[in-house]
Coordinates of C-alpha atoms in Angstrom, one line a residue:
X1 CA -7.6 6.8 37.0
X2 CA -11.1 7.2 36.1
X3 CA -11.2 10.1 34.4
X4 CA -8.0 8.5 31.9
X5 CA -10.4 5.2 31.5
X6 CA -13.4 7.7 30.3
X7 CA -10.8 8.9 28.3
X8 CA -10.1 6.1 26.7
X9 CA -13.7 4.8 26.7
X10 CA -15.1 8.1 24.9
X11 CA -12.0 7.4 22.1
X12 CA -13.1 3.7 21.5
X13 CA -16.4 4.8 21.1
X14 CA -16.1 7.3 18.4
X15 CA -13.2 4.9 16.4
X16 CA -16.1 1.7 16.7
X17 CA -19.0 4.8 15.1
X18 CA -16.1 5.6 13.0
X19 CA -15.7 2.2 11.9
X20 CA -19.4 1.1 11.5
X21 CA -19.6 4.7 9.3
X22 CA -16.8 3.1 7.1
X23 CA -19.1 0.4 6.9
X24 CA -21.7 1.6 5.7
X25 CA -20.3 3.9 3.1
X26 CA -18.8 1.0 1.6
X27 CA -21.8 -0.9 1.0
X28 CA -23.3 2.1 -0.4
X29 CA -19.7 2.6 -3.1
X30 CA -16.9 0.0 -3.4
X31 CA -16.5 1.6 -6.4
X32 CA -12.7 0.2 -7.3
X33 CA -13.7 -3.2 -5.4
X34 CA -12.7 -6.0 -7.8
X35 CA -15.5 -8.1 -8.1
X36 CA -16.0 -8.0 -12.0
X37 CA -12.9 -9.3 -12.9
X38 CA -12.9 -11.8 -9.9
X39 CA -16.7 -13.0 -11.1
X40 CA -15.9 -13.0 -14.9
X41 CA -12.5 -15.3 -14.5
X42 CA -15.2 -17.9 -11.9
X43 CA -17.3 -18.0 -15.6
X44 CA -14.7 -18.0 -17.9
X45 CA -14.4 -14.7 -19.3
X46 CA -10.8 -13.8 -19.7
X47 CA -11.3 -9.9 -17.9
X48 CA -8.2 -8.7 -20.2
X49 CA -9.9 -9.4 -23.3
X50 CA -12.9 -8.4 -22.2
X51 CA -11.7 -4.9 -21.1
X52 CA -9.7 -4.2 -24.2
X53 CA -12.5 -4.9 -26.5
X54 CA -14.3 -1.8 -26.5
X55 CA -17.6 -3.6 -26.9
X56 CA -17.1 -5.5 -23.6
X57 CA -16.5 -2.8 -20.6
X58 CA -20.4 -2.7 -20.0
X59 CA -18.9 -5.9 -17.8
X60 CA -17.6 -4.1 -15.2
X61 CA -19.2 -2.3 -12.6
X62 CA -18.5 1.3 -11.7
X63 CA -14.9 1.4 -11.6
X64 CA -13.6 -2.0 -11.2
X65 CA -10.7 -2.0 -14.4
X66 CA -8.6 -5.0 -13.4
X67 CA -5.6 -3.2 -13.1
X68 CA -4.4 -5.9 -10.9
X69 CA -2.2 -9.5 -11.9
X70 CA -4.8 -12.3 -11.7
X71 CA -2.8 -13.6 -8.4
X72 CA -5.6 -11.1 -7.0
X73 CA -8.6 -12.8 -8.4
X74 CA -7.4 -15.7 -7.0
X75 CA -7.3 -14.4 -3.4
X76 CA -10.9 -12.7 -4.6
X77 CA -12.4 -16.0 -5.4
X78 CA -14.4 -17.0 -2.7
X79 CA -16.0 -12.8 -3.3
X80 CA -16.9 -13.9 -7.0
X81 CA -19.3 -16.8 -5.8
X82 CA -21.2 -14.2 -3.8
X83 CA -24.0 -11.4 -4.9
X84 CA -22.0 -8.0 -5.4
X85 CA -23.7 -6.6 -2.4
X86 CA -23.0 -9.3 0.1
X87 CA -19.1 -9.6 -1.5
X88 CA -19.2 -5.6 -0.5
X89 CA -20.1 -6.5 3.3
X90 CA -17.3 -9.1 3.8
X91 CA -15.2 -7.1 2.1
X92 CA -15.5 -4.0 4.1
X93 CA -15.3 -6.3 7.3
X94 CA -11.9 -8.2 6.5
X95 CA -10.7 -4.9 5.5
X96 CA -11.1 -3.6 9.4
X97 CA -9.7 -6.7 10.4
X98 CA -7.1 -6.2 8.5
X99 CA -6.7 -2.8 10.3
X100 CA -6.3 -3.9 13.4
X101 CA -4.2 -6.5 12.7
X102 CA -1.7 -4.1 11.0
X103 CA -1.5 -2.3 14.3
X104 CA -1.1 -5.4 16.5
X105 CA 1.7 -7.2 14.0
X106 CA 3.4 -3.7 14.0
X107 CA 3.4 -3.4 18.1
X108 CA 4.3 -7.2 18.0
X109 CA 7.1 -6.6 15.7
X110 CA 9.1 -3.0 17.2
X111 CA 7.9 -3.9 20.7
X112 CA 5.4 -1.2 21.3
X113 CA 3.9 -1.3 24.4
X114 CA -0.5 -1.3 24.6
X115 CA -0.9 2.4 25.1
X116 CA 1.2 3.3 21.8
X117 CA -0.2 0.9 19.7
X118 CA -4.0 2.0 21.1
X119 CA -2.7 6.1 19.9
X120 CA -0.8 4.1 16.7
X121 CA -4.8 2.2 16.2
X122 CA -6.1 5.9 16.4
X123 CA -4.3 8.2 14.5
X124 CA -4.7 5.4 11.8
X125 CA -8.0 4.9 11.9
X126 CA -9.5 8.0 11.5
X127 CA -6.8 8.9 8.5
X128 CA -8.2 10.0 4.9
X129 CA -6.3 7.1 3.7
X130 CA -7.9 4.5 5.7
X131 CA -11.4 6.1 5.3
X132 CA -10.8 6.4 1.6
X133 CA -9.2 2.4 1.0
X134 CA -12.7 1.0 2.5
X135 CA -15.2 3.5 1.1
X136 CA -13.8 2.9 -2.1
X137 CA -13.0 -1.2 -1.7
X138 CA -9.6 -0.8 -2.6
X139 CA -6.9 -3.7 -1.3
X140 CA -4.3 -1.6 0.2
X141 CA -5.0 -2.8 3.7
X142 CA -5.2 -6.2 2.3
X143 CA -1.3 -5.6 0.7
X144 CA 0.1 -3.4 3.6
X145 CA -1.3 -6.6 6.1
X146 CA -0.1 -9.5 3.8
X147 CA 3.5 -7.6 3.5
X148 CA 3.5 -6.8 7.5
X149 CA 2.4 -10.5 8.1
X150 CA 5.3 -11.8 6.0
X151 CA 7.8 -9.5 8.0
X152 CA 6.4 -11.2 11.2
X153 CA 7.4 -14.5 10.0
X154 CA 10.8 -13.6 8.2
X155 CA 11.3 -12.3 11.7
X156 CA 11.5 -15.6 13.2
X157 CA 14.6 -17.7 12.9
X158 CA 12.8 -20.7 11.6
X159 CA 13.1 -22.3 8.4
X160 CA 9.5 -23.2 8.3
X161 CA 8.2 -19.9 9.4
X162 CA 10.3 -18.3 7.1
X163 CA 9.0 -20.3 4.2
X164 CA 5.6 -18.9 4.9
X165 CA 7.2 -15.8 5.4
X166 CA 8.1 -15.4 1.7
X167 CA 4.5 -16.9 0.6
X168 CA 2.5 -14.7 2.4
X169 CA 4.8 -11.8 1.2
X170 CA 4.5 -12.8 -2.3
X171 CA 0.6 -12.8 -2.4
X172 CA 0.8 -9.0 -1.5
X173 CA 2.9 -8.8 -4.9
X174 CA -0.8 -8.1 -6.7
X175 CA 0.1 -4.6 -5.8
X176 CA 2.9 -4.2 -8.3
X177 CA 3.9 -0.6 -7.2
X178 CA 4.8 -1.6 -4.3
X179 CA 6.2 -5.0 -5.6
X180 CA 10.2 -3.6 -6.7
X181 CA 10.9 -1.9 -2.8
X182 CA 9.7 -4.6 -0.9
X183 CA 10.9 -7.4 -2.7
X184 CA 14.3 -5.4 -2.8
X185 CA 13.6 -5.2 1.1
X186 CA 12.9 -8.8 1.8
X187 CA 16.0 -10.0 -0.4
X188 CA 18.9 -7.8 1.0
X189 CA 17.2 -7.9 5.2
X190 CA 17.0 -11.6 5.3
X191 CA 19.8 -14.5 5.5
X192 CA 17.1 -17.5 3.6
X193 CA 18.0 -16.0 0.7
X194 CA 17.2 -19.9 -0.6
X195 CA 13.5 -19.0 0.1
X196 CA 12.7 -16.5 -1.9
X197 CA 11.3 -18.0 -5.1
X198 CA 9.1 -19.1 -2.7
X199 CA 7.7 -15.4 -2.8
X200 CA 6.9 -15.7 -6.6
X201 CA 4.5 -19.2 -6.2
X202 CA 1.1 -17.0 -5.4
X203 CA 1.6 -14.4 -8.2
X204 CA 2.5 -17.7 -10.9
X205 CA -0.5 -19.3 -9.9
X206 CA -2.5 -16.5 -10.4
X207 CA -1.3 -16.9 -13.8
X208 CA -2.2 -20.4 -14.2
X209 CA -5.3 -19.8 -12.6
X210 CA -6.4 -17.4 -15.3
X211 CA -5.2 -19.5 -17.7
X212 CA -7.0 -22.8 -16.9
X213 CA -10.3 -21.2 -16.1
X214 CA -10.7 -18.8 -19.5
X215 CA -8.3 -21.1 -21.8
X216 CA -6.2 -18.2 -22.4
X217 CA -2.1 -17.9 -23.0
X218 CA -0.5 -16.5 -19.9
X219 CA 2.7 -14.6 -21.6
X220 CA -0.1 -12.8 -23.8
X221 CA -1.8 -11.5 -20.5
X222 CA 1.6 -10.6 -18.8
X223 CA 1.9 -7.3 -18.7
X224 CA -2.4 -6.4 -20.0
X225 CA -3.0 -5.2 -15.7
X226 CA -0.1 -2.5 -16.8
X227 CA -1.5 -1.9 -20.4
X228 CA -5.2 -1.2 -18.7
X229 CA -3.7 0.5 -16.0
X230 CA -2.1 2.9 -18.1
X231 CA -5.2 3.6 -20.0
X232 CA -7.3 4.3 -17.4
X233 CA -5.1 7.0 -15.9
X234 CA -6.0 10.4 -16.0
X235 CA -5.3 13.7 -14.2
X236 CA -8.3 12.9 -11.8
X237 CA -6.1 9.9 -10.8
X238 CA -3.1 12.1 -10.0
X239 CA -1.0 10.9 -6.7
X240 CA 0.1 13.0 -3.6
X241 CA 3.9 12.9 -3.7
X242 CA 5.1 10.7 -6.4
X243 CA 8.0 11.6 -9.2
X244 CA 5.5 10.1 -12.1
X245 CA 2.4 12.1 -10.9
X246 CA 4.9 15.3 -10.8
X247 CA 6.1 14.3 -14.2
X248 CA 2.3 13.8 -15.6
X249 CA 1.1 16.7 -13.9
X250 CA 3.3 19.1 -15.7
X251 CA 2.8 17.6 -19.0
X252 CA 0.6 16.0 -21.0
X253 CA 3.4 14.2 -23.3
X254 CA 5.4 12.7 -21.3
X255 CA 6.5 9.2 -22.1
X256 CA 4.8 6.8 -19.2
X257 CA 7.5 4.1 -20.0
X258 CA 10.3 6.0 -19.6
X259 CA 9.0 7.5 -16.4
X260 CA 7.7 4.1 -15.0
X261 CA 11.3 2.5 -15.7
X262 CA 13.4 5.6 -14.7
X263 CA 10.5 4.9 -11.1
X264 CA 11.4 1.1 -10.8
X265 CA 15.4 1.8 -11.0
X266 CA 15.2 4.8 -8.2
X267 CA 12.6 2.2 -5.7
X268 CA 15.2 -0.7 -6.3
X269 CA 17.8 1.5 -5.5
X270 CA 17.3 3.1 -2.7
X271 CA 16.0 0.1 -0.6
X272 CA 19.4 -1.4 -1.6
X273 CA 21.3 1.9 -0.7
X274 CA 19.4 0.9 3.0
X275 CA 21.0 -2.2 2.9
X276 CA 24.1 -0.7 2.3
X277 CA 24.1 2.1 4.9
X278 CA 23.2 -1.0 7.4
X279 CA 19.7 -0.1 8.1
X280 CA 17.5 -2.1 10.5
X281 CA 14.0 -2.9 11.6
X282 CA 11.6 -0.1 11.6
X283 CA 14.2 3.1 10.1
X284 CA 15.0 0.1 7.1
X285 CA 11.2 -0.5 6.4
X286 CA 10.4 2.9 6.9
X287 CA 12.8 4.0 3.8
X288 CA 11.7 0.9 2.0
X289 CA 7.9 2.0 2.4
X290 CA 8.7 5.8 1.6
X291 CA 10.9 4.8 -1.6
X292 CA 8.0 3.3 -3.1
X293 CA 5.7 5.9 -2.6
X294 CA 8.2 8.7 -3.6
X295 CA 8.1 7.0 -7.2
X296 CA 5.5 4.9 -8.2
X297 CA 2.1 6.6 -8.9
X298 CA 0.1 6.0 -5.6
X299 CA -3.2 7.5 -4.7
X300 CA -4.5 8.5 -1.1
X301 CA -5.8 5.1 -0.6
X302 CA -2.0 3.5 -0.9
X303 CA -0.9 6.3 2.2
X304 CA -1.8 3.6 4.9
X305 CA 1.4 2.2 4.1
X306 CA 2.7 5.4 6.0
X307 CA 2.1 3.6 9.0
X308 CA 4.8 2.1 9.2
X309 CA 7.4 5.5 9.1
X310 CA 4.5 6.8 11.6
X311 CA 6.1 4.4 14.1
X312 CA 9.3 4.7 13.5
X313 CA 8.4 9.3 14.3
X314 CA 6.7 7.6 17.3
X315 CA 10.0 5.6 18.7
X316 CA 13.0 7.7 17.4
X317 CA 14.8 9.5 19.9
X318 CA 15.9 12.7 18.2
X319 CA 13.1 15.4 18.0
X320 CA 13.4 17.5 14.8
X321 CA 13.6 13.7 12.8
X322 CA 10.5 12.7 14.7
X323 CA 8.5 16.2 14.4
X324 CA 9.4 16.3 10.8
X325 CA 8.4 12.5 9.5
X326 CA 5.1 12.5 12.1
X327 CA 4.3 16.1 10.6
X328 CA 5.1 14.5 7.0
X329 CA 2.3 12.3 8.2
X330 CA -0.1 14.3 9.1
X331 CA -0.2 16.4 5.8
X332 CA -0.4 12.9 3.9
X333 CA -3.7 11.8 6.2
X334 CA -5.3 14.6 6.8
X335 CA -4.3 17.3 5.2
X336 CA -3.7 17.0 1.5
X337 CA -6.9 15.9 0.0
X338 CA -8.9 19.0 2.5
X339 CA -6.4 21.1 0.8
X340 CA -7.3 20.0 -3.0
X341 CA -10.9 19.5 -2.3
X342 CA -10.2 23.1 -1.6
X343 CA -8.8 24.4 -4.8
X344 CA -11.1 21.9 -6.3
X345 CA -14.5 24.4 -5.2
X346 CA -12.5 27.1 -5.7
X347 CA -11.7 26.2 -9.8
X348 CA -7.4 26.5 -8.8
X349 CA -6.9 23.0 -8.5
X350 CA -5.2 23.0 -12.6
X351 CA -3.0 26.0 -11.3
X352 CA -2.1 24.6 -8.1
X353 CA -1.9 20.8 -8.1
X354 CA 1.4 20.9 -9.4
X355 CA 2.8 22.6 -6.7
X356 CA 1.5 20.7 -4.2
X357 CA 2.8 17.3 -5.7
X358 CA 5.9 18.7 -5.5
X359 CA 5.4 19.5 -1.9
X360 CA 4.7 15.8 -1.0
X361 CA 7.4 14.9 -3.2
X362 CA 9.9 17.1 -1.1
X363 CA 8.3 15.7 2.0
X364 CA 9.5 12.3 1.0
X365 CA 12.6 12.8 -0.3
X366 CA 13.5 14.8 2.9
X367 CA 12.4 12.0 5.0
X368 CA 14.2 9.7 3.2
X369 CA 17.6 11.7 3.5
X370 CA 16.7 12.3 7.4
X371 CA 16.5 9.0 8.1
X372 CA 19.5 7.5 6.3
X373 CA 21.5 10.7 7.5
X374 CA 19.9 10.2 11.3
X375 CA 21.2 6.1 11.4
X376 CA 24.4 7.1 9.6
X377 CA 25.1 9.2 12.8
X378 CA 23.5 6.7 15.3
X379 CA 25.8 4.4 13.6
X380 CA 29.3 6.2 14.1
X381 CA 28.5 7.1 17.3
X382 CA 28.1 3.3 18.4
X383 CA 31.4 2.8 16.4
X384 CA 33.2 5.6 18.5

């Protein structure tokens, strides 16, 4: 017994040095942290218009585009009344809370039991993704907590708790790639079906927001986070395992629209091909999280959403799905970017990141087709 409890002591002692070292390296980058945009709307600079005038980008720090709907800056406000430096420090510490609580809704959710969801708090922790979404002040933990938190309350078989349910899900909307899968999830998973307009109120008054505090029209700044996003894409900003990053990396002319359209049909469809083949709880979410990163461009930082197939390798029963979607995993979190840095030193990087997208995009597809093909089965043999 004592030597497990030293065990256990020594690994919460390097995760708490690991987390005070995300700390810090935040304060010293926060690079993608969305403070200019947040600040600019508080003094009524539409950050749109401000961005797209080519005079006017000397008004955002580092690399703070605002790629994001203004539903974001709304959620940012109480940041943009703050000195950038202090915003930084409450930033990086809501993002660990938002950690752990990810991990406890999760356990709360598919039942884990402590010493799962203390290896599940681990593994996660000390994952590139992680490292790299706090480093950077990026808001996937923010969007991967508010969508978890929603599913908590959707859970519950209570009008009222389902209400705030759909809100708190709909605030996580300011991460449109994820946006189509979810809402797709939400929609065919849950009977309130009358509650989910609810889910659009945050992201319209994000809108409105913008609109009353820089005087600007809101169907003119409608679709400007995509415009900007689009622009500020390069090849540096390639993702892991994504159909438009395989697309873009093959080709410099390849139409983005297309792609991004021919990306929102197949993460619509395949959530709704879950519902179809009667998926549930974590093997439903699990496809619904993969789906969107299998199409949408997502960088390493958006791979904490992997979490949530990590538990569902962590409670299935048979062994080659499990080994194959925890190993899927583990090349996402710790082994993809090593590898590129990698080709990166060694000048191959043009030669061989091509090939390696396509390996992540395999990785998903496969573990999407596993887990629809390993509930299929589970599903006929109840039936027999």
């Amino acid at each position: 017994m004592k030597s497990i409890k030293s065990i256990y002591l020594t690994i919460t002692t390097i995760l708490f040095a690991r987390i005070l070292y995300y700390v810090n390296k935040s304060l010293n980058n926060s690079s993608d942290f969305q403070w200019s945009a947040t600040h600019l709307i508080i003094n009524g600079i539409n950050p749109y218009e401000s961005w797209l005038d080519q005079n006017a980008k000397n008004l955002f720090l580092a690399t703070q585009d605002p790629v994001y709907i203004p539903s974001l800056y709304l959620l940012f406000m109480p940041y943009g009344f703050l000195p950038f430096k202090v915003a930084i420090l409450f930033h990086a510490i809501f993002n660990i809370v938002f950690m752990v609580f990810i991990v406890y809704f999760l356990g709360t959710i598919f039942e884990l039991n402590t010493k799962l969801r203390f290896l599940l708090f681990s593994i996660f922790c000390i994952s590139f993704p992680v490292r790299t979404s706090i480093d950077l002040g990026q808001t996937s933990l923010l969007c991967l907590f508010l969508f978890i938190l929603g599913i908590y309350y959707l859970e519950k078989n209570q009008d009222k708790l389902n209400v705030i349910g759909y809100f708190i899900f709909g605030i996580g909307f300011f991460k449109y790639t994820f946006a189509p899968s979810f809402f797709v999830g939400i929609l065919n998973q849950y009977k309130k079906k009358k509650f989910i307009l609810i889910s659009f109120l945050f992201p319209l008054m994000g809108y409105f927001y913008l609109s009353l505090m820089t005087n600007s029209n809101i169907f003119k700044d409608l679709f400007k986070p995509l415009l900007i996003a689009k622009q500020v894409t390069t090849l540096n900003m390639i993702g892991q395992g994504d159909l438009m990053s395989l697309l873009d990396s093959l080709s410099n002319n390849t139409n983005s629209y297309l792609i991004g359209f021919i990306a929102l049909i197949l993460s619509i469809f395949v959530p709704y091909l879950a519902f179809k083949y009667n998926l549930k709880g974590i093997s439903y979410w699990s496809v619904i999280t993969i789906s969107s990163l299998c199409f949408f461009r997502h960088l390493y930082y958006d791979y904490v959403f992997l979490i949530i197939p990590l538990v569902y390798s962590i409670l299935e029963k048979n062994k080659f799905v499990k080994v194959f979607i925890f190993s899927s995993v583990i090349w996402f979190w710790f082994l993809s970017a090593p590898v590129r840095l990698i080709l990166s030193k060694l000048l191959l990087a043009d030669y061989f990141t091509p090939i390696l997208i396509f390996f992540g995009f395999i990785l998903n597809i496969i573990s999407l087709i596993l887990i629809f093909k390993n509930e299929k089965s589970l599903l006929t043999n109840n039936l027999i």
